[in-house]
Short mmCIF file of C-alpha atoms in Angstrom, two decimals:
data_model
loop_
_atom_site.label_atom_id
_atom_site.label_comp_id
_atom_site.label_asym_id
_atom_site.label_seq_id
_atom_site.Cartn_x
_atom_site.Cartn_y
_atom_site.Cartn_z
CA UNK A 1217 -8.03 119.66 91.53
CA UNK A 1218 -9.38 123.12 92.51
CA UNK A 1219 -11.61 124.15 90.24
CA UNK A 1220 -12.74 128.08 89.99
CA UNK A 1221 -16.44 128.06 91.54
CA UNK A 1222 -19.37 128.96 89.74
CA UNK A 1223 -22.32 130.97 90.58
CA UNK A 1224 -24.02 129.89 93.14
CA UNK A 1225 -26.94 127.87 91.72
CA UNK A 1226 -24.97 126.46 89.22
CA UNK A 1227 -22.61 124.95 92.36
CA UNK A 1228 -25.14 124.42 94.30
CA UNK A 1229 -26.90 122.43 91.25
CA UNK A 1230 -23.47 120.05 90.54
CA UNK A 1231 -22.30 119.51 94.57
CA UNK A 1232 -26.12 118.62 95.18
CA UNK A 1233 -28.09 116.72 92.43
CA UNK A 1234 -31.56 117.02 92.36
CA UNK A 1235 -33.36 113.32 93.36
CA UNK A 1236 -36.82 112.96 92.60
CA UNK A 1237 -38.60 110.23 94.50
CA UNK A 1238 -39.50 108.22 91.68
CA UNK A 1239 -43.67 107.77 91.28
CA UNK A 1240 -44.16 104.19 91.78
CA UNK A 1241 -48.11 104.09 91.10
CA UNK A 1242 -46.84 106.47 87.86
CA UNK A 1243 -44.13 104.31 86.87
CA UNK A 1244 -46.18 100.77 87.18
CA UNK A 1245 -49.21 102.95 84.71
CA UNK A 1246 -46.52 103.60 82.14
CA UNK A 1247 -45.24 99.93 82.02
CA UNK A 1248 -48.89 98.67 80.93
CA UNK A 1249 -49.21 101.37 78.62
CA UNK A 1250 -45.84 101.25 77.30
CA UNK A 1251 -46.38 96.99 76.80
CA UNK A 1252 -49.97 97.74 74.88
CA UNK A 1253 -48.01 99.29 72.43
CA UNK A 1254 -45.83 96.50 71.73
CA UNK A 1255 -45.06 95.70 68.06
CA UNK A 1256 -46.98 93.00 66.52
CA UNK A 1257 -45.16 89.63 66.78
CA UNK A 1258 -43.99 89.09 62.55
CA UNK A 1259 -45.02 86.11 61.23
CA UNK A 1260 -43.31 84.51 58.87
CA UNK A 1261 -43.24 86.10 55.51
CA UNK A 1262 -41.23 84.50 53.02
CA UNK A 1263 -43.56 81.78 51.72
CA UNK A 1264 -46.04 84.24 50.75
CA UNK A 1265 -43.26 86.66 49.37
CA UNK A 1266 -41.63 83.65 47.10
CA UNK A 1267 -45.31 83.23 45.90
CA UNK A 1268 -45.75 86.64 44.39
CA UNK A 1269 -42.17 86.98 43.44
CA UNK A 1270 -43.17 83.50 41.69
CA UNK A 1271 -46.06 85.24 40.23
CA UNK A 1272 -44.53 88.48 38.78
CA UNK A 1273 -41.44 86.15 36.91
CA UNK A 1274 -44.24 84.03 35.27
CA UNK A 1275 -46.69 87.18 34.64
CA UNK A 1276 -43.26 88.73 33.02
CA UNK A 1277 -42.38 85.51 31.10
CA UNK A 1278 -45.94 85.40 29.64
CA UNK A 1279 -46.46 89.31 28.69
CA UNK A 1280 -43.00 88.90 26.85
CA UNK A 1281 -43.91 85.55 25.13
CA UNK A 1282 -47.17 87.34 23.67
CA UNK A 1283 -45.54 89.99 22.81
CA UNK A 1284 -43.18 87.75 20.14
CA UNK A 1285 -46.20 86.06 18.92
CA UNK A 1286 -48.08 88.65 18.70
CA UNK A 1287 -45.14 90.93 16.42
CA UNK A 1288 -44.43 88.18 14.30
CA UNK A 1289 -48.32 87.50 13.01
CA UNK A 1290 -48.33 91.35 12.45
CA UNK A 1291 -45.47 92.52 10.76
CA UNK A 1292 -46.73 94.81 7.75
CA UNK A 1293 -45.66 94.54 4.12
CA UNK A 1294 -42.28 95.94 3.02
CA UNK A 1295 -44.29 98.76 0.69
CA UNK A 1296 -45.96 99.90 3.60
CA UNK A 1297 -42.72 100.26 5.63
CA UNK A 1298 -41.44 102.03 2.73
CA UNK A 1299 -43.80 104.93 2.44
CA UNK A 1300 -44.35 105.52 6.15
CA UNK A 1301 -40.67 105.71 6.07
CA UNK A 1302 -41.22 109.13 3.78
CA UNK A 1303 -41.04 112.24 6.39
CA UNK A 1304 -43.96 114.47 7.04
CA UNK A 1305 -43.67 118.41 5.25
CA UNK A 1306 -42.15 120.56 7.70
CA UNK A 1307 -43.96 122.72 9.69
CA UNK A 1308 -43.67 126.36 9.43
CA UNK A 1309 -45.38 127.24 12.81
CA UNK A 1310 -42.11 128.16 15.25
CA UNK A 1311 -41.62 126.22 18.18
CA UNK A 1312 -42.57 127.46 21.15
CA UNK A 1313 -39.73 127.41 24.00
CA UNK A 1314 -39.87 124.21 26.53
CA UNK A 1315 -41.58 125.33 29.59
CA UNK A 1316 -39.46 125.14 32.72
CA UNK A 1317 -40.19 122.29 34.92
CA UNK A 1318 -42.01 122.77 38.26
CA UNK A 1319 -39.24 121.56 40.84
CA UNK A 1320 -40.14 118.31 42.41
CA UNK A 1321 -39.81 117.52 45.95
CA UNK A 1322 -39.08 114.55 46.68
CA UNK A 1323 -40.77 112.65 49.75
CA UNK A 1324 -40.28 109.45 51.53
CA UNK A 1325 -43.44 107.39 50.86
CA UNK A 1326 -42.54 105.66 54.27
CA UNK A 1327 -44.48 107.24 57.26
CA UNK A 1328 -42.84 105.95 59.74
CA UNK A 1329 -39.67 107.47 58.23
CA UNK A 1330 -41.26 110.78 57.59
CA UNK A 1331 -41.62 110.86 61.63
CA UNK A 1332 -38.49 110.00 62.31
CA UNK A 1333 -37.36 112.18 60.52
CA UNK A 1334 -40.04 115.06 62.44
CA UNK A 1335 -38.40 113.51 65.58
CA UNK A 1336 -35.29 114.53 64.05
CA UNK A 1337 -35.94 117.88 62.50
CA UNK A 1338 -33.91 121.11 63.74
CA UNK A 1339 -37.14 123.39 63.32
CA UNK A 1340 -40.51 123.31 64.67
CA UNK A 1341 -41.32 124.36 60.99
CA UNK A 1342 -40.44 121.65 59.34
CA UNK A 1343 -41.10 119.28 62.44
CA UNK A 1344 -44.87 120.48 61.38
CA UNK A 1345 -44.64 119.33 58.20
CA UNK A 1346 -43.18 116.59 58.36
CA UNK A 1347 -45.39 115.35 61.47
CA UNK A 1348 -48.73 115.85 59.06
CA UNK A 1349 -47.16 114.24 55.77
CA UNK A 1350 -46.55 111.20 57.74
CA UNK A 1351 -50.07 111.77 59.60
CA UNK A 1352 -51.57 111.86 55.91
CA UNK A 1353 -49.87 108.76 54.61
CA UNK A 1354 -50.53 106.60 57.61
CA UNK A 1355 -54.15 107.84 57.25
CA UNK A 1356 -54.69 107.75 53.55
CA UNK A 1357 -53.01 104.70 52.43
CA UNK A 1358 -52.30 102.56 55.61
CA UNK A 1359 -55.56 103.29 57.00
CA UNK A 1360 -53.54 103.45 60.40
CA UNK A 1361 -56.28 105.94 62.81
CA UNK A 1362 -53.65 105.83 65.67
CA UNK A 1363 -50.17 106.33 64.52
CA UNK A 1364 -52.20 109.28 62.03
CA UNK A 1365 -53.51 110.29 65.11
CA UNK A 1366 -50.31 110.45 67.33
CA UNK A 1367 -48.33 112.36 64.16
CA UNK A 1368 -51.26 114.87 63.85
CA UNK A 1369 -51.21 115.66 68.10
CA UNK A 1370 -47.62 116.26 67.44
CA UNK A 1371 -47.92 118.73 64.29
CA UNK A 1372 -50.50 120.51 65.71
CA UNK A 1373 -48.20 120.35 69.21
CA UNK A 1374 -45.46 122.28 67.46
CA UNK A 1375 -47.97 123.98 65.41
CA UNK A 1376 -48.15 127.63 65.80
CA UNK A 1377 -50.72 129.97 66.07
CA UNK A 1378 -51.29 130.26 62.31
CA UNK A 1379 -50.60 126.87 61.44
CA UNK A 1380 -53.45 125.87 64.21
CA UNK A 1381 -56.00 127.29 62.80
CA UNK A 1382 -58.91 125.14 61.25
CA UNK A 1383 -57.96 125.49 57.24
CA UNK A 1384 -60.27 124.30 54.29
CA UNK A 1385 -57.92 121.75 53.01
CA UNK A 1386 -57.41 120.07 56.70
CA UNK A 1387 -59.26 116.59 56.90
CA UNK A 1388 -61.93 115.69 59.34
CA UNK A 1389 -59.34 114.23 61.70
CA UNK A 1390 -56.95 117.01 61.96
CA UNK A 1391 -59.78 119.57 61.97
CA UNK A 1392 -61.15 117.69 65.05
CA UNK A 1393 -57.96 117.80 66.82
CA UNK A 1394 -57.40 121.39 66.22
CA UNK A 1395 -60.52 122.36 67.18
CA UNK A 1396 -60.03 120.58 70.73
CA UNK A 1397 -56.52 121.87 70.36
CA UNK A 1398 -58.21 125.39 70.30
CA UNK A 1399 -60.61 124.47 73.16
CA UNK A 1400 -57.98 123.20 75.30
CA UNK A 1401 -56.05 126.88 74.81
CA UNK B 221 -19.24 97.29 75.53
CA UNK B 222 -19.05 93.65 76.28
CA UNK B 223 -20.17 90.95 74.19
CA UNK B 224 -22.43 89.33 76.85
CA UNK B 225 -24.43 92.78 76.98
CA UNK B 226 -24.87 92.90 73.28
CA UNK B 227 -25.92 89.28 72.87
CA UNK B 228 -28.38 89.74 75.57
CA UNK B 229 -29.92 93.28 74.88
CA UNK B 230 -30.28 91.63 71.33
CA UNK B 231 -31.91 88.64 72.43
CA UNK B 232 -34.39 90.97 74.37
CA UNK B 233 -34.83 92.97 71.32
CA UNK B 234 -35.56 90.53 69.37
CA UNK B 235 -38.28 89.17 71.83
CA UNK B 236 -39.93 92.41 72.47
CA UNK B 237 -40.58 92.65 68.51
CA UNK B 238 -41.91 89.36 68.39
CA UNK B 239 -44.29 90.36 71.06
CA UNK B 240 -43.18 89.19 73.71
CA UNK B 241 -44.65 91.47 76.80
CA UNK B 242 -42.04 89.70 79.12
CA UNK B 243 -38.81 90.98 77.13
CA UNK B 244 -40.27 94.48 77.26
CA UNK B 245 -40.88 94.05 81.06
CA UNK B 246 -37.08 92.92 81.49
CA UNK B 247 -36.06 96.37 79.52
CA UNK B 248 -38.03 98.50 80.98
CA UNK B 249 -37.35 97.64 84.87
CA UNK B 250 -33.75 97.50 83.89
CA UNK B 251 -33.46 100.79 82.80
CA UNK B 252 -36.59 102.75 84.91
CA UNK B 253 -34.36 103.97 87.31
CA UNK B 254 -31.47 105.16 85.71
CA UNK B 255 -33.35 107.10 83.17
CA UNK B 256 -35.52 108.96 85.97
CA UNK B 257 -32.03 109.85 87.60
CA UNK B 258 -30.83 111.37 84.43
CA UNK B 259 -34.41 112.99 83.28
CA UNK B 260 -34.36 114.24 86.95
CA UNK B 261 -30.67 115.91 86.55
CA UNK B 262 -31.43 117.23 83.17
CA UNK B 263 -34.36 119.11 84.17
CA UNK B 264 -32.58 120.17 87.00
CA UNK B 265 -35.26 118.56 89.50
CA UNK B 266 -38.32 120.24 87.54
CA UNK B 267 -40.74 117.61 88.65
CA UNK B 268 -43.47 118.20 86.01
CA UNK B 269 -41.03 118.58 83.05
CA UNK B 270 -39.16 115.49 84.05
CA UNK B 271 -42.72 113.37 84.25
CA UNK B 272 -43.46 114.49 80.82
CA UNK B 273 -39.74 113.81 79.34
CA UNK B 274 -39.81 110.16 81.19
CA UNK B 275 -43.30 109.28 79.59
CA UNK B 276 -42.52 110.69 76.21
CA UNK B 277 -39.13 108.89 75.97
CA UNK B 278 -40.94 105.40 77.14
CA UNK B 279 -43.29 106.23 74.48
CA UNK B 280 -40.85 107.01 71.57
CA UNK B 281 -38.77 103.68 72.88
CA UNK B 282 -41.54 101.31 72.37
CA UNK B 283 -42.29 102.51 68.84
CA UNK B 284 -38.84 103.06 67.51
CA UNK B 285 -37.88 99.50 69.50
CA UNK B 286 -37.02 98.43 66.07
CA UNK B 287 -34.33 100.90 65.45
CA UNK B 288 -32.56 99.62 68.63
CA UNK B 289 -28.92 98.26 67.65
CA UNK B 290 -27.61 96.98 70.80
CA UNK B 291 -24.32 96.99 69.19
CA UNK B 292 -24.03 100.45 68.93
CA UNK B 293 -25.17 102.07 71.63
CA UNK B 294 -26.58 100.16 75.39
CA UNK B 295 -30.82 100.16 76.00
CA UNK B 296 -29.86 102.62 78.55
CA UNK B 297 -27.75 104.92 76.19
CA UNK B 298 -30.36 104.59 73.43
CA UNK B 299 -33.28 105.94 75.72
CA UNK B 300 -30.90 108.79 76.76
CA UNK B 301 -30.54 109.83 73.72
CA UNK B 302 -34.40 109.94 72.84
CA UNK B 303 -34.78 111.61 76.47
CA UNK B 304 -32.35 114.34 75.57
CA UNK B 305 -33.86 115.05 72.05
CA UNK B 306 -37.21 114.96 73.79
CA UNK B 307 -36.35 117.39 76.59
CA UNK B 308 -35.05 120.08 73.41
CA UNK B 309 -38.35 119.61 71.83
CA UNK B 310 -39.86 120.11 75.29
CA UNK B 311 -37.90 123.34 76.62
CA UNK B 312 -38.02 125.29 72.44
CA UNK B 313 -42.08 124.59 72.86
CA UNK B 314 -42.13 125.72 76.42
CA UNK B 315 -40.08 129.05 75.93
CA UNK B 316 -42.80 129.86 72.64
CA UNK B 317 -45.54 129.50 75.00
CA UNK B 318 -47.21 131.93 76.75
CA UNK B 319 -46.61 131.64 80.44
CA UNK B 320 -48.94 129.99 82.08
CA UNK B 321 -51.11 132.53 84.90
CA UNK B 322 -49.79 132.75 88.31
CA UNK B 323 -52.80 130.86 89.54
CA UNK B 324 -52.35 127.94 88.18
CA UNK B 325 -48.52 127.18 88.96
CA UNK B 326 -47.52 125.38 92.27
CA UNK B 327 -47.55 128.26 94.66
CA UNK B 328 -46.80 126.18 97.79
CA UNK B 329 -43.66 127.54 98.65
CA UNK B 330 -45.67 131.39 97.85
CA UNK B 331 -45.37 132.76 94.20
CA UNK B 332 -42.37 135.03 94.13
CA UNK B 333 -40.14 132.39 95.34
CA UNK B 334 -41.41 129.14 93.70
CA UNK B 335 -41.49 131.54 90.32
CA UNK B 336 -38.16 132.20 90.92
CA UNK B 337 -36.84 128.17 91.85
CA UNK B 338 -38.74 127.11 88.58
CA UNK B 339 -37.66 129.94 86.29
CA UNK B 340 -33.67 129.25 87.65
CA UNK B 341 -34.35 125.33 87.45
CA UNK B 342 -35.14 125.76 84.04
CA UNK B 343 -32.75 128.26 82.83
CA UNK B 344 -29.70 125.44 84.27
CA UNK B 345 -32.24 122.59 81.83
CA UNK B 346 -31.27 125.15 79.14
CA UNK B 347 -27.79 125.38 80.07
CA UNK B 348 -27.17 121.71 80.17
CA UNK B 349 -29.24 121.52 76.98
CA UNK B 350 -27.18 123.76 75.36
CA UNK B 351 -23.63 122.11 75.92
CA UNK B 352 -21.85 119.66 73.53
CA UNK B 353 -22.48 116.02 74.23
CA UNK B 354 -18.93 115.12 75.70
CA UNK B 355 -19.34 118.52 78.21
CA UNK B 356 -22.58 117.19 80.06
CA UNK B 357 -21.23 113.73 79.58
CA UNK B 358 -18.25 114.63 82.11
CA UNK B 359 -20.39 117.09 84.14
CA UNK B 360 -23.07 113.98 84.80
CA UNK B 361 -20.28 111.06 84.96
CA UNK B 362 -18.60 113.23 87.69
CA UNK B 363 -21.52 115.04 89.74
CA UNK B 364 -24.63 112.80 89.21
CA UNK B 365 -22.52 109.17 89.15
CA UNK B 366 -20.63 110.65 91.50
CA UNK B 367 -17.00 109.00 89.54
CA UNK B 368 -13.46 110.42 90.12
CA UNK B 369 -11.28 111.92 87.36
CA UNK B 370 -9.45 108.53 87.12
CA UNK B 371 -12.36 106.56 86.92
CA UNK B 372 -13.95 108.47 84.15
CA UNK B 373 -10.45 108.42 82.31
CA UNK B 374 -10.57 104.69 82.82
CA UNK B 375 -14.35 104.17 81.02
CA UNK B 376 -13.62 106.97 78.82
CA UNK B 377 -10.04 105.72 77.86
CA UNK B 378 -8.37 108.89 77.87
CA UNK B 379 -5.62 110.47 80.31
CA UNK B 380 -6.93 112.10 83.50
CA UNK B 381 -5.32 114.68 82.91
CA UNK B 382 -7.32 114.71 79.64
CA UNK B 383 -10.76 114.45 81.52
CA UNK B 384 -9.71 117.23 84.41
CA UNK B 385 -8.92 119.96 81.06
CA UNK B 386 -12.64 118.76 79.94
CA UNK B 387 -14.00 119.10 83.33
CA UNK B 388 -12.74 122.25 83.15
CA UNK B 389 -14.15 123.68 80.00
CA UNK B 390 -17.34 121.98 80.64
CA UNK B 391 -17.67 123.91 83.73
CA UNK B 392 -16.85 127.01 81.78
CA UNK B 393 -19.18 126.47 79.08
CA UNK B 394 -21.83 125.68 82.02
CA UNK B 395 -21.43 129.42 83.38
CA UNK B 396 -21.35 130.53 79.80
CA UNK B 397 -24.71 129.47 78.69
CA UNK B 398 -25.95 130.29 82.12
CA UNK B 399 -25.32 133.47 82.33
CA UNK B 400 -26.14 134.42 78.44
CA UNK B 401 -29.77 132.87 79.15
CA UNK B 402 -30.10 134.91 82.61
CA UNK B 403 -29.16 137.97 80.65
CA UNK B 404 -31.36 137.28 77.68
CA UNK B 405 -34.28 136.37 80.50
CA UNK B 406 -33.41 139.69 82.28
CA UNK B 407 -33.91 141.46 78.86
CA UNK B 408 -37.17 140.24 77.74
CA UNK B 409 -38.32 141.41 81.71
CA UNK B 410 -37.47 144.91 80.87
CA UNK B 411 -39.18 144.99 77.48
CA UNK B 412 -42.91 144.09 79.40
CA UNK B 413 -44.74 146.74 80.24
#
């Protein structure tokens, strides 16, 4: 097949592919570091998750049983049902108008989805945001320092110059990374 | 994708998530060297750039181990993925940077010329970057694995003739995105003072 050449670097790139010598010292490093990060090994979990499944059915079973008990020893006298039954006067002030709803976002309460999903995201923008949501959530309610940590390096990696900047409403970790962050720049 | 591969990347799978160091070690050797031969071709042999795209991609792979479905994709395929989503992140960050000072660059080969190597090495990163999947597939399968038309229409199951018209194109689109970078990168030069 003869195929029209291309510019020069471009041929020279495809007839002669670069070949880095690969670092062997470099590569052994990243082996250990990549095995310290190894998952923890899962134990088995379905003993203890029958037990609270267990729990919630007979916590269910009881509230409901109380509840029956509970109606029948208080059910009021027909006169009273009678006269409650009466409606209230109507009231002259006008209604006001519902107020529109504030639009909810929704977001994944699942950090490690969140960064995925920062992994995934077309714009740095959005990368951002999504890289300190899941930072917050590992933070505040998995008390998880490092994977917090590792989302926050990567918001404040794609950060930019505004969105680097110490702000009031950062917490004590991200304003310690953007202040190296700053240092480092 | 054979069976035997799939039962046995799962079985390793399955080991490294129960924590098993050994599994991980099995993985990781396998695929090492094939992954630094594609990091290295995709950042068209920019040293630096490919270090950090390696380490990142090791670092994403151990996390996201989990997400691993051998049946979809091979370990090897899987981390080329992550590497080629990595390197995009990489090269958008680098181009908002400012550049770094001429001091501080690798100035061996003296600074007009090394400037110029690194600036066209990273302009054809770009270029690959910016082709569809199936164009660098075919440019890689037939310049990096060194594989003939018929042998990539045999793995690919398609007609040669099939694979030489995408050859083709894919060298087109190569030139394309090429040249449109080197003429936005000769633009932004005449705007500095």
């Amino acid at each position: 097949m003869s195929e029209t050449p291309l510019p020069e670097p471009l041929e020279d790139f495809l007839q002669h592919p670069p070949s880095l010598p690969p670092d062997a010292k470099r590569r052994e490093a990243l082996a250990q570091r990549t095995a310290a990060l190894l998952p923890a090994p899962q134990r088995r979990r379905w003993p203890v998750v029958a037990g609270v499944a267990a729990s919630i059915a007979l916590a269910i079973v009881s509230a409901y049983l109380g509840y029956r008990i509970g109606a029948a020893n208080t059910q009021p006298p027909l006169q009273d049902l009678v006269e409650r039954s009466i409606p209230p006067a109507p009231d002259d002030k006008p209604k006001t108008p519902e107020e529109p709803k504030t639009p909810v976002t929704l977001v994944s309460a699942n950090p490690r989805e969140l960064e995925w999903a920062a992994f995934d995201a077309a714009d740095d923008q959005e990368r951002v945001r999504l890289y300190f949501q899941a930072g917050d959530l590992y933070l505040d309610k998995h008390n998880d320092y490092e994977s917090a940590l590792r989302c926050y390096h990567q918001a404040i990696h794609y950060s930019d110059a505004k969105e680097s900047q110490i702000a009031p409403t950062d917490n004590w970790l991200v304003m310690a990374l953007k202040r190296d962050h700053r240092k480092e720049n | 994708m054979s069976n035997e591969w799939v039962r046995q990347e799962t079985a390793l799978r399955d080991a490294v998530l129960a924590g098993d160091g050994a599994a991980w070690r099995t993985l990781y050797d396998g695929a090492n060297a094939a992954l630094w031969a594609y990091v290295s071709w995709r950042c068209a042999g920019l040293g630096d750039l490919a270090e950090d795209v390696t380490q990142e991609t090791w670092l994403v792979a151990v996390r996201r181990i989990r997400d691993f479905e051998p049946r979809q994709a091979r370990f090897l395929a899987w981390l080329r993925g992550i590497a080629a989503h990595v390197l995009a992140n990489l090269l958008r960050t680098r181009r908002r940077r400012p550049e770094q000072p001429l001091a501080e660059r690798d100035i061996a080969a003296g600074p007009d010329l090394e400037e110029e190597r690194r600036d066209q090495a990273e302009r054809i990163a770009r270029a690959l970057a910016e082709l569809p999947e199936r164009s660098e597939a075919v440019l890689r399968a037939k310049y990096l694995d060194l594989l003939s038309v018929a042998q990539i229409a045999a793995q690919w199951d398609e007609t040669p003739k099939a694979i030489e018209s995408l050859l083709s194109r894919a060298r087109q689109a190569f030139r394309s995105e090429y040249e449109k970078l080197a003429g936005n990168d000769a633009a932004i030069q005449e705007l500095k003072p």
